[in-house]
Tab-separated table of C-alpha atoms and ligand atoms in Angstrom:
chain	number	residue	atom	x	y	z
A	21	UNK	CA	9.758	17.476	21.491
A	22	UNK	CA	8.190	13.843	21.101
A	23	UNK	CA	7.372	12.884	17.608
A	24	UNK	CA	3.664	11.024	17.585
A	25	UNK	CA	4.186	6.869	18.237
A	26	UNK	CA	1.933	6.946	15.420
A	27	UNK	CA	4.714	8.042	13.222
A	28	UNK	CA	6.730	4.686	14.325
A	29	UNK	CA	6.248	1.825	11.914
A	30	UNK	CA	4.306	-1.006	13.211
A	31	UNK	CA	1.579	1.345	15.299
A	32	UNK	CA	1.599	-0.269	19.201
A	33	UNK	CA	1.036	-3.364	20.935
A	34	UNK	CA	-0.778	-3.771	24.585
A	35	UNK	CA	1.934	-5.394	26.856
A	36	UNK	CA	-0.423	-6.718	29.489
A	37	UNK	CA	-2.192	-3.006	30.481
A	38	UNK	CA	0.826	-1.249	29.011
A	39	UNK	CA	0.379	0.499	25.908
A	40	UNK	CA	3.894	0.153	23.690
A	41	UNK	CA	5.203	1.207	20.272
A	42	UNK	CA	5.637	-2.214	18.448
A	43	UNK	CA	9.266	-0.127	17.294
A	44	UNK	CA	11.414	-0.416	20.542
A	45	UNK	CA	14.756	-0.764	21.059
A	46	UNK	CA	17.184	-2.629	22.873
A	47	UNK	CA	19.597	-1.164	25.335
A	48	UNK	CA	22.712	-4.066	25.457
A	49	UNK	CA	24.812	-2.441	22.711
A	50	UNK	CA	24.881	0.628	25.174
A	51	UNK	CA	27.649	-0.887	27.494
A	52	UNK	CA	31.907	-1.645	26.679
A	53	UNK	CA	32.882	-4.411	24.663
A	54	UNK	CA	31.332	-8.119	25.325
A	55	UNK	CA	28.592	-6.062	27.419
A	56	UNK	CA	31.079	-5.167	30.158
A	57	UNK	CA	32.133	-1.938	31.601
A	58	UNK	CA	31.408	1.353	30.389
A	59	UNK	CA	30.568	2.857	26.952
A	60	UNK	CA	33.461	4.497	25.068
A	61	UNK	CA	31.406	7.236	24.487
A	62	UNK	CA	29.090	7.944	27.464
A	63	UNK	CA	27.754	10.920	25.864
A	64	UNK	CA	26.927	9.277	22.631
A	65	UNK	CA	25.033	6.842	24.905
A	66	UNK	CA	23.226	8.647	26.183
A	67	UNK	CA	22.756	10.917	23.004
A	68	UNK	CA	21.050	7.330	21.585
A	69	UNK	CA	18.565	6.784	24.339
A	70	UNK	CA	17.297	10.298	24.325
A	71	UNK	CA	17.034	9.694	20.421
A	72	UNK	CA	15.215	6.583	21.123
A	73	UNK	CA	12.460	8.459	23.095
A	74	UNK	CA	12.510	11.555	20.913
A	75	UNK	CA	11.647	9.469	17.997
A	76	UNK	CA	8.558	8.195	19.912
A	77	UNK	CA	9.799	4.739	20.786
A	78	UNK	CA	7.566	3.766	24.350
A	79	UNK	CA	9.316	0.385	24.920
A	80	UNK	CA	13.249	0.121	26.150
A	81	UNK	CA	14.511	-3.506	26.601
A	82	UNK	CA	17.276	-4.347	29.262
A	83	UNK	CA	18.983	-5.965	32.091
A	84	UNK	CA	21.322	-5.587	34.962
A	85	UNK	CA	23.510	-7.841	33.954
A	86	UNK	CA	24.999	-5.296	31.057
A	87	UNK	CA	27.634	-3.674	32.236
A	88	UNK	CA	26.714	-5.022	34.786
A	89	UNK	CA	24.536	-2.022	35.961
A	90	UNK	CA	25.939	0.479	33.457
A	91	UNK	CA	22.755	0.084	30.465
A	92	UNK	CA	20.018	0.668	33.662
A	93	UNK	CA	22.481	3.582	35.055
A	94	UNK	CA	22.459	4.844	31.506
A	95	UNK	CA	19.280	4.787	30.971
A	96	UNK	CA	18.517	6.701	34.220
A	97	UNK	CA	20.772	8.895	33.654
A	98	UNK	CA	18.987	10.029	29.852
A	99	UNK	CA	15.402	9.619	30.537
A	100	UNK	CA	14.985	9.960	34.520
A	101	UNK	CA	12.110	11.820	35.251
A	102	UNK	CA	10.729	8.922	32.724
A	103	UNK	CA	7.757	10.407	30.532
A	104	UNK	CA	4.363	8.344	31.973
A	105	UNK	CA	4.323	6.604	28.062
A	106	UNK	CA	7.218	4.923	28.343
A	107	UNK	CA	7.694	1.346	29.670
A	108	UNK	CA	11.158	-0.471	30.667
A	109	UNK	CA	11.142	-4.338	30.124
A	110	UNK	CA	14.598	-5.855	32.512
A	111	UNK	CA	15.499	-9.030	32.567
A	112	UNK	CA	16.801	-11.611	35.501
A	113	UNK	CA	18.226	-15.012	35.734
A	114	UNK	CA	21.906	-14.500	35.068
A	115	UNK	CA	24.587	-12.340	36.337
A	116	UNK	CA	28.095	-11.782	35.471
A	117	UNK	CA	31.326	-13.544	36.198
A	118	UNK	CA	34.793	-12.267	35.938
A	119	UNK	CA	35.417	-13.144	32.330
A	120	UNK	CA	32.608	-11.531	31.200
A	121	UNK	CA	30.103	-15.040	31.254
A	122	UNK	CA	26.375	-15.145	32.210
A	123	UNK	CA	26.306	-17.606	35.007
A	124	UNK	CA	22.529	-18.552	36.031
A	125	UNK	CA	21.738	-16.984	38.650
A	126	UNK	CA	17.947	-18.321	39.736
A	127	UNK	CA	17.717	-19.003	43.223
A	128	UNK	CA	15.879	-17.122	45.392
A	129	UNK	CA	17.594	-14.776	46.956
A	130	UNK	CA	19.284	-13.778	43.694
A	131	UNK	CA	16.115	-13.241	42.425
A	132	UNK	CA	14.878	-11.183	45.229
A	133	UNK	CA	18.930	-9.131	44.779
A	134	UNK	CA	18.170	-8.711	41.032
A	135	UNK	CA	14.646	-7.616	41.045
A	136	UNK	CA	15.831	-4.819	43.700
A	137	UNK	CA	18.630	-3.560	41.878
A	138	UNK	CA	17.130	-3.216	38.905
A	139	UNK	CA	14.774	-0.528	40.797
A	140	UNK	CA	17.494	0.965	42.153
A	141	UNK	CA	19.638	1.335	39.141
A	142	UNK	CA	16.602	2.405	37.216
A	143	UNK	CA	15.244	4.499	39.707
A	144	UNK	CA	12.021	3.292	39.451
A	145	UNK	CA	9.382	2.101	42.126
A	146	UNK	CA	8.306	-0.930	39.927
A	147	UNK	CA	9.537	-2.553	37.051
A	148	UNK	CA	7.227	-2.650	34.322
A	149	UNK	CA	7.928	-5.857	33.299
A	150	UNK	CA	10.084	-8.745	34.348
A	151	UNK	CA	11.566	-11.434	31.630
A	152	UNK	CA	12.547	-14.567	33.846
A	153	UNK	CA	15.497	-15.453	31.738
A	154	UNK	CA	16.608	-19.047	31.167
A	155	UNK	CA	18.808	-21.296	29.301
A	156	UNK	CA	22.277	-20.254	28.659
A	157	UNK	CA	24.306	-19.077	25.479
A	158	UNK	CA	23.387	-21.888	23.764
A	159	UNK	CA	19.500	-21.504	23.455
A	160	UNK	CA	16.625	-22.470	25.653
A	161	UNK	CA	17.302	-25.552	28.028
A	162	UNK	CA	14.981	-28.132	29.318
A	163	UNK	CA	13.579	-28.284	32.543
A	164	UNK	CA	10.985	-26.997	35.349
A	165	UNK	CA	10.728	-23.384	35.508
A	166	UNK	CA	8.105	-23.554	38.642
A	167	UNK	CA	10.733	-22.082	41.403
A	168	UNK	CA	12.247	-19.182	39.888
A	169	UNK	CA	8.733	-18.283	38.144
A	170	UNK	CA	7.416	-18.750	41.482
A	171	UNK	CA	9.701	-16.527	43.036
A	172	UNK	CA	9.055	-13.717	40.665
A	173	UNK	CA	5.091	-13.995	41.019
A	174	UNK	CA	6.131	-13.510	44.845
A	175	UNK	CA	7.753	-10.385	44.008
A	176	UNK	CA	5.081	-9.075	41.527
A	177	UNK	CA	2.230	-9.873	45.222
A	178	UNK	CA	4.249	-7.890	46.637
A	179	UNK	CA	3.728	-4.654	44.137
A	180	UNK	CA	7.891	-4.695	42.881
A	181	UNK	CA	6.456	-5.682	39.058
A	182	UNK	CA	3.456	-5.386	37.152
A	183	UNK	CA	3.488	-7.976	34.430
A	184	UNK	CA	6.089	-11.217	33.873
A	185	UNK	CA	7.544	-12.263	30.747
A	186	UNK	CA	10.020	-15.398	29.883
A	187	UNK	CA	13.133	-14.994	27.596
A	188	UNK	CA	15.467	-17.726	26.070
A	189	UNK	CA	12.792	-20.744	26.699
A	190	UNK	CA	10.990	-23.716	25.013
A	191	UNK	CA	7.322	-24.118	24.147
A	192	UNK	CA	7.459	-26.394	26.897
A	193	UNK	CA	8.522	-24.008	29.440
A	194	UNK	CA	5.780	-21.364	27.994
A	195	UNK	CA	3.338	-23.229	28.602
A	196	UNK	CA	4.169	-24.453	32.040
A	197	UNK	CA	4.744	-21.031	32.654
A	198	UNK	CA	1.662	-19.546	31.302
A	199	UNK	CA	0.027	-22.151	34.386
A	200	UNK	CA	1.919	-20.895	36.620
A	201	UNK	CA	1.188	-16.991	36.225
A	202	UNK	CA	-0.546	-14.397	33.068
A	203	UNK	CA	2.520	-14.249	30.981
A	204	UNK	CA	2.119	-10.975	28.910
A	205	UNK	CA	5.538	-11.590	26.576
A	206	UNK	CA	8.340	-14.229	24.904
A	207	UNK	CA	11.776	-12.845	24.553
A	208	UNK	CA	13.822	-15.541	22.140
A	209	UNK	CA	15.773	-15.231	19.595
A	210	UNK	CA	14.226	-14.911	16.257
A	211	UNK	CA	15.374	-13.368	12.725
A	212	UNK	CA	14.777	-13.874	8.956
A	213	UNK	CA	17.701	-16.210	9.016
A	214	UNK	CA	17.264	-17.973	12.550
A	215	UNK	CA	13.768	-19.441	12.520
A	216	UNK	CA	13.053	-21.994	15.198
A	217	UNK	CA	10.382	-20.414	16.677
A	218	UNK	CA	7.777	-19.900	13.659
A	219	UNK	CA	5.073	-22.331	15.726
A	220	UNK	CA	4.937	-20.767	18.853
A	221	UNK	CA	5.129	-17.174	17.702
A	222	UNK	CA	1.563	-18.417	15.715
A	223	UNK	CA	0.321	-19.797	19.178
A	224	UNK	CA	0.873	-16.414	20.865
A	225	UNK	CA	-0.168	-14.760	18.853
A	226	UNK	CA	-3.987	-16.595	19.225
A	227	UNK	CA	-3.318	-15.911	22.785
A	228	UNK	CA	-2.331	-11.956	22.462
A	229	UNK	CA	1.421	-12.330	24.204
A	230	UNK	CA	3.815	-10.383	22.554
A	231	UNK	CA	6.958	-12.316	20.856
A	232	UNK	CA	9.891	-10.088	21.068
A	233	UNK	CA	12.936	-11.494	18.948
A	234	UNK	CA	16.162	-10.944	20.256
A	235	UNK	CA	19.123	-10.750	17.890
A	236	UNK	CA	16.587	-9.412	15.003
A	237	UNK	CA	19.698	-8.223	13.066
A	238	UNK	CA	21.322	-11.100	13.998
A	239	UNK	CA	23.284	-9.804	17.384
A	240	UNK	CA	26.550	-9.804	17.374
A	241	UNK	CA	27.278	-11.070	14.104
A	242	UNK	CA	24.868	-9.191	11.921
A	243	UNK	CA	22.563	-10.713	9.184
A	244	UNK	CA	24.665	-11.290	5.797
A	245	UNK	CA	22.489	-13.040	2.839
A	246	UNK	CA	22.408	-12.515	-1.030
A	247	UNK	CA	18.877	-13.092	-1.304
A	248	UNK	CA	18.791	-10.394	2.055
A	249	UNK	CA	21.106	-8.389	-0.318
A	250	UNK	CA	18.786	-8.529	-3.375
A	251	UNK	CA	15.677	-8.023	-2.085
A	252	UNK	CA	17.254	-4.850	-0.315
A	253	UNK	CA	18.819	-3.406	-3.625
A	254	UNK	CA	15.608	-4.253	-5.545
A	255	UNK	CA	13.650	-2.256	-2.963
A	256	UNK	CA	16.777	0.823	-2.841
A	257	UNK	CA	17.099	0.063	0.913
A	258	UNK	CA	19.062	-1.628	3.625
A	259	UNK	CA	19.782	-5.003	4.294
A	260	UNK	CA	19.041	-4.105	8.077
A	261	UNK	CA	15.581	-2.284	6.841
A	262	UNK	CA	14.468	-5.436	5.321
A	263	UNK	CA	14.786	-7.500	8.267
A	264	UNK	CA	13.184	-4.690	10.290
A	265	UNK	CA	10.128	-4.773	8.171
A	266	UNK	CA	10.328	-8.537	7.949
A	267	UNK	CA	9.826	-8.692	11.262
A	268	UNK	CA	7.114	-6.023	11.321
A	269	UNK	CA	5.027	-7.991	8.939
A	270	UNK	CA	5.444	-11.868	9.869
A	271	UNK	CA	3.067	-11.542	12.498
A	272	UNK	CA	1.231	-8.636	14.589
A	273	UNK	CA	2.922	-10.141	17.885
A	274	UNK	CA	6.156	-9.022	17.063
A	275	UNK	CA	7.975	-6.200	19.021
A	276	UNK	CA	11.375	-5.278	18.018
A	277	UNK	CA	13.826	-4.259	19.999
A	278	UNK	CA	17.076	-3.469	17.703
A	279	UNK	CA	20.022	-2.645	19.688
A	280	UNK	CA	22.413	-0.064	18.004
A	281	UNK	CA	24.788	2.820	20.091
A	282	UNK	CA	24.699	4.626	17.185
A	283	UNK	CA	21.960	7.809	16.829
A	284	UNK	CA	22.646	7.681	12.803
A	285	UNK	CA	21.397	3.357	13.119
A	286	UNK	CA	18.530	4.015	15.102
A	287	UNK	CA	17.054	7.006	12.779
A	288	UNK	CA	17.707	4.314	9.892
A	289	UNK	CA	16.426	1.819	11.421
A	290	UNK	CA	12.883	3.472	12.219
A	291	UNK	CA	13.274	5.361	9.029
A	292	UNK	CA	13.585	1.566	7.241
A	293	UNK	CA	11.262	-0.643	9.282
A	294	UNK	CA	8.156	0.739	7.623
A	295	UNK	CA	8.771	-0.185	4.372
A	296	UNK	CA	6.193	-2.127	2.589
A	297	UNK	CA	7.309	-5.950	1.672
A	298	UNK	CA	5.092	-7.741	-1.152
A	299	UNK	CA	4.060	-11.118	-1.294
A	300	UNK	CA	7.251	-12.173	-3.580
A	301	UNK	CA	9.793	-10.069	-1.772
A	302	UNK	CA	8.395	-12.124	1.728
A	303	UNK	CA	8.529	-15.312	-0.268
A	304	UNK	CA	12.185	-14.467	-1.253
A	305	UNK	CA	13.108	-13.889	2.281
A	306	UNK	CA	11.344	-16.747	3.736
A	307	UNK	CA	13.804	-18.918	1.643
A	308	UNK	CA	16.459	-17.788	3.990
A	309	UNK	CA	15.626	-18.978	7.192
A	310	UNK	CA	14.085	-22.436	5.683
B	410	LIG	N1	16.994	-12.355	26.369
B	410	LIG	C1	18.211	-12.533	25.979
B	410	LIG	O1	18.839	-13.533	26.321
B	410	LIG	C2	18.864	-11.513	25.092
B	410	LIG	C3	20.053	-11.840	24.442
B	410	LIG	C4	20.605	-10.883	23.605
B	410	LIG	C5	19.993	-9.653	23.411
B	410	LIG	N2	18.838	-9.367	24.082
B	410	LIG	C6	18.138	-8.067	23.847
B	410	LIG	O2	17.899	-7.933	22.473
B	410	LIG	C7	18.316	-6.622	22.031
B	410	LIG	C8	18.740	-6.708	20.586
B	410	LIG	O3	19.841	-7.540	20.419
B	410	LIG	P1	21.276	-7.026	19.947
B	410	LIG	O4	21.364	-5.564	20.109
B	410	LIG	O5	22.265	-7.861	20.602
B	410	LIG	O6	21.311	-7.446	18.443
B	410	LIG	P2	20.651	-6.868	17.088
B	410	LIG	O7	19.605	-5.868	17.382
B	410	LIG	O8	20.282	-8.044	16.275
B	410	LIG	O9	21.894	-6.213	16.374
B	410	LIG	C9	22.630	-5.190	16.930
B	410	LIG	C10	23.845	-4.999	16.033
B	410	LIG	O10	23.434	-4.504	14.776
B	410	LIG	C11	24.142	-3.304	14.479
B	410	LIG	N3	23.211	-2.395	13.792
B	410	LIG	C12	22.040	-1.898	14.244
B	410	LIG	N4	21.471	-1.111	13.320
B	410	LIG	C13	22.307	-1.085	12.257
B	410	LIG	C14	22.269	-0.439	11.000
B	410	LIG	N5	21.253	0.345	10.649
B	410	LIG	N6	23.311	-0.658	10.151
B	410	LIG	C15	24.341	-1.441	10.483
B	410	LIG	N7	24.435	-2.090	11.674
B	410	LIG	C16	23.423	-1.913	12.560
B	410	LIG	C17	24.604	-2.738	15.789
B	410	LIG	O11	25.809	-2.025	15.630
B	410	LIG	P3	25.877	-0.426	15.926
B	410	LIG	O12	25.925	-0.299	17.417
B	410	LIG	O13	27.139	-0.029	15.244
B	410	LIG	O14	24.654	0.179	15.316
B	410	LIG	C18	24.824	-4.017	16.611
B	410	LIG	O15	26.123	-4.498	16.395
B	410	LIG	C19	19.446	-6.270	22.991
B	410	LIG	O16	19.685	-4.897	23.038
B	410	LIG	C20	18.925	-6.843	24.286
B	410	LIG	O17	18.095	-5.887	24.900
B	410	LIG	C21	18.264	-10.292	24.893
């Protein structure tokens, strides 16, 4: 049986008419190595997702394009017939080459492809929401968003997603987006160490969209500090807590979406995220991104 969201740290955010548990979590540790092929351990995958919902978390983050397919086949797989609270945010704009890159893929058409398969490898009707995701693996890029945005309003006329969101993007391209269409959420990355976006998470948050750091342990290479390190020993809890609750408390905008493929992470990292951070610990912290 569902615990309460209300026993989640953080209480829940409105994601355009969605209601979602500010605690989420995010579904690309879920595939093989370098987000290709299958889990290892397709049991303990799915073991993590069914924790995920069990725990009361309403808000799953992913994309087609790990695995490719597998995390959204996964994620069927555990929680299909989907309980009515629970919202899946997917991602398109890239897809996956033969070495395991994340070409662009932005045109039309593969739009159109992505938005589809994502239903069908979900098993859903409509996607809750859509991230238009830009750039490339080296951050947000310059440059008009208009077509591809364009395209996915298109898509959302035509009743295949309910709200839009942009991931990997500059202020720019959030505002020129936020012209275009109602954006309801920013996916970028963001952590106690990696701080570019401190502005614009303050503008959104005056304009109720959601900012949902990616990387909020710090991705594939995980946060490492000795101030991160003291202020966790200090407070007799985990490095990964304190960014957790970091995160919880530098602004009410901010969703999280940890990825782990481990049951025994994701209890901790609930478990952690609550914890209360005073003014000195914060000020401690905030010395580590600046
Ligand atoms: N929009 C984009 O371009 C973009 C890019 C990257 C990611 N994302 C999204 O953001 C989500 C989060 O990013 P992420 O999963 O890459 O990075 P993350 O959440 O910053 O960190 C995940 C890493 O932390 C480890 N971890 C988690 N909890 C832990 C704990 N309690 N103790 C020790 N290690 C722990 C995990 O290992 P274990 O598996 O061993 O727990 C994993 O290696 C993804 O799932 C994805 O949905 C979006």
């Amino acid at each position: 049986m569902s615990k309460s969201t209300a026993s989640l740290p953080g209480g829940t955010w409105v994601l355009g008419d969605l209601t979602v548990t500010r605690f989420g979590y995010g579904a690309m540790q879920l595939a093989g190595p370098g987000v290709m092929g299958p889990p290892a351990d397709h049991d303990g995958a799915l073991a993590v997702l069914r924790e995920a919902a069990d725990l009361g978390i309403t808000h799953i983050d992913t994309s087609d394009a790990y695995g490719p397919r597998v995390t959204n086949q996964l994620i069927r797989q555990a929680l299909r017939p989907y309980p009515e609270s629970l919202h899946i945010v997917t991602k398109v704009g890239a897809t996956r080459d033969q070495q395991g890159g994340w070409p662009p893929a932005r045109d039309p058409e593969s739009l159109r492809r992505s938005v589809n398969e994502n239903l069908e490898n979900l098993g859903l009707e409509v996607l809750d929401t859509v991230n238009l995701r830009l750039g490339d693996a080296q951050g947000p890029q310059p440059g008009s968003l208009a077509e591809p945005l364009e395209t996915l309003v298109a898509l959302q006329q035509q009743g295949l997603i309910r709200h839009l969101g942009v991931s990997n993007v500059t202020a720019e391209q959030v505002a020129e987006a936020r012209a275009i269409a109602p954006i309801v959420c920013v996916q970028n990355m963001y952590n106690l160490a990696y701080r570019h976006d401190d502005k614009l998470i303050d503008e959104l948050a005056e304009q109720g969209i959601a900012y949902v750091p990616f990387f909020p342990l710090g991705g594939f290479s995980p946060l490492q500090s000795s101030a991160l390190s003291a202020v966790a020993s200090r407070l007799d809890a985990t490095p990964m807590s304190v960014a957790l609750a970091w995160l919880l408390q530098r602004s009410p905008n901010i969703l999280l979406i940890p990825g782990t493929s481990s049951v025994a992470h994701l209890r901790e990292n609930v478990a952690g995220a609550g914890l209360s951070l005073s003014h000195e610990d914060v000020a401690e912290l905030d010395k580590i991104g600046h």
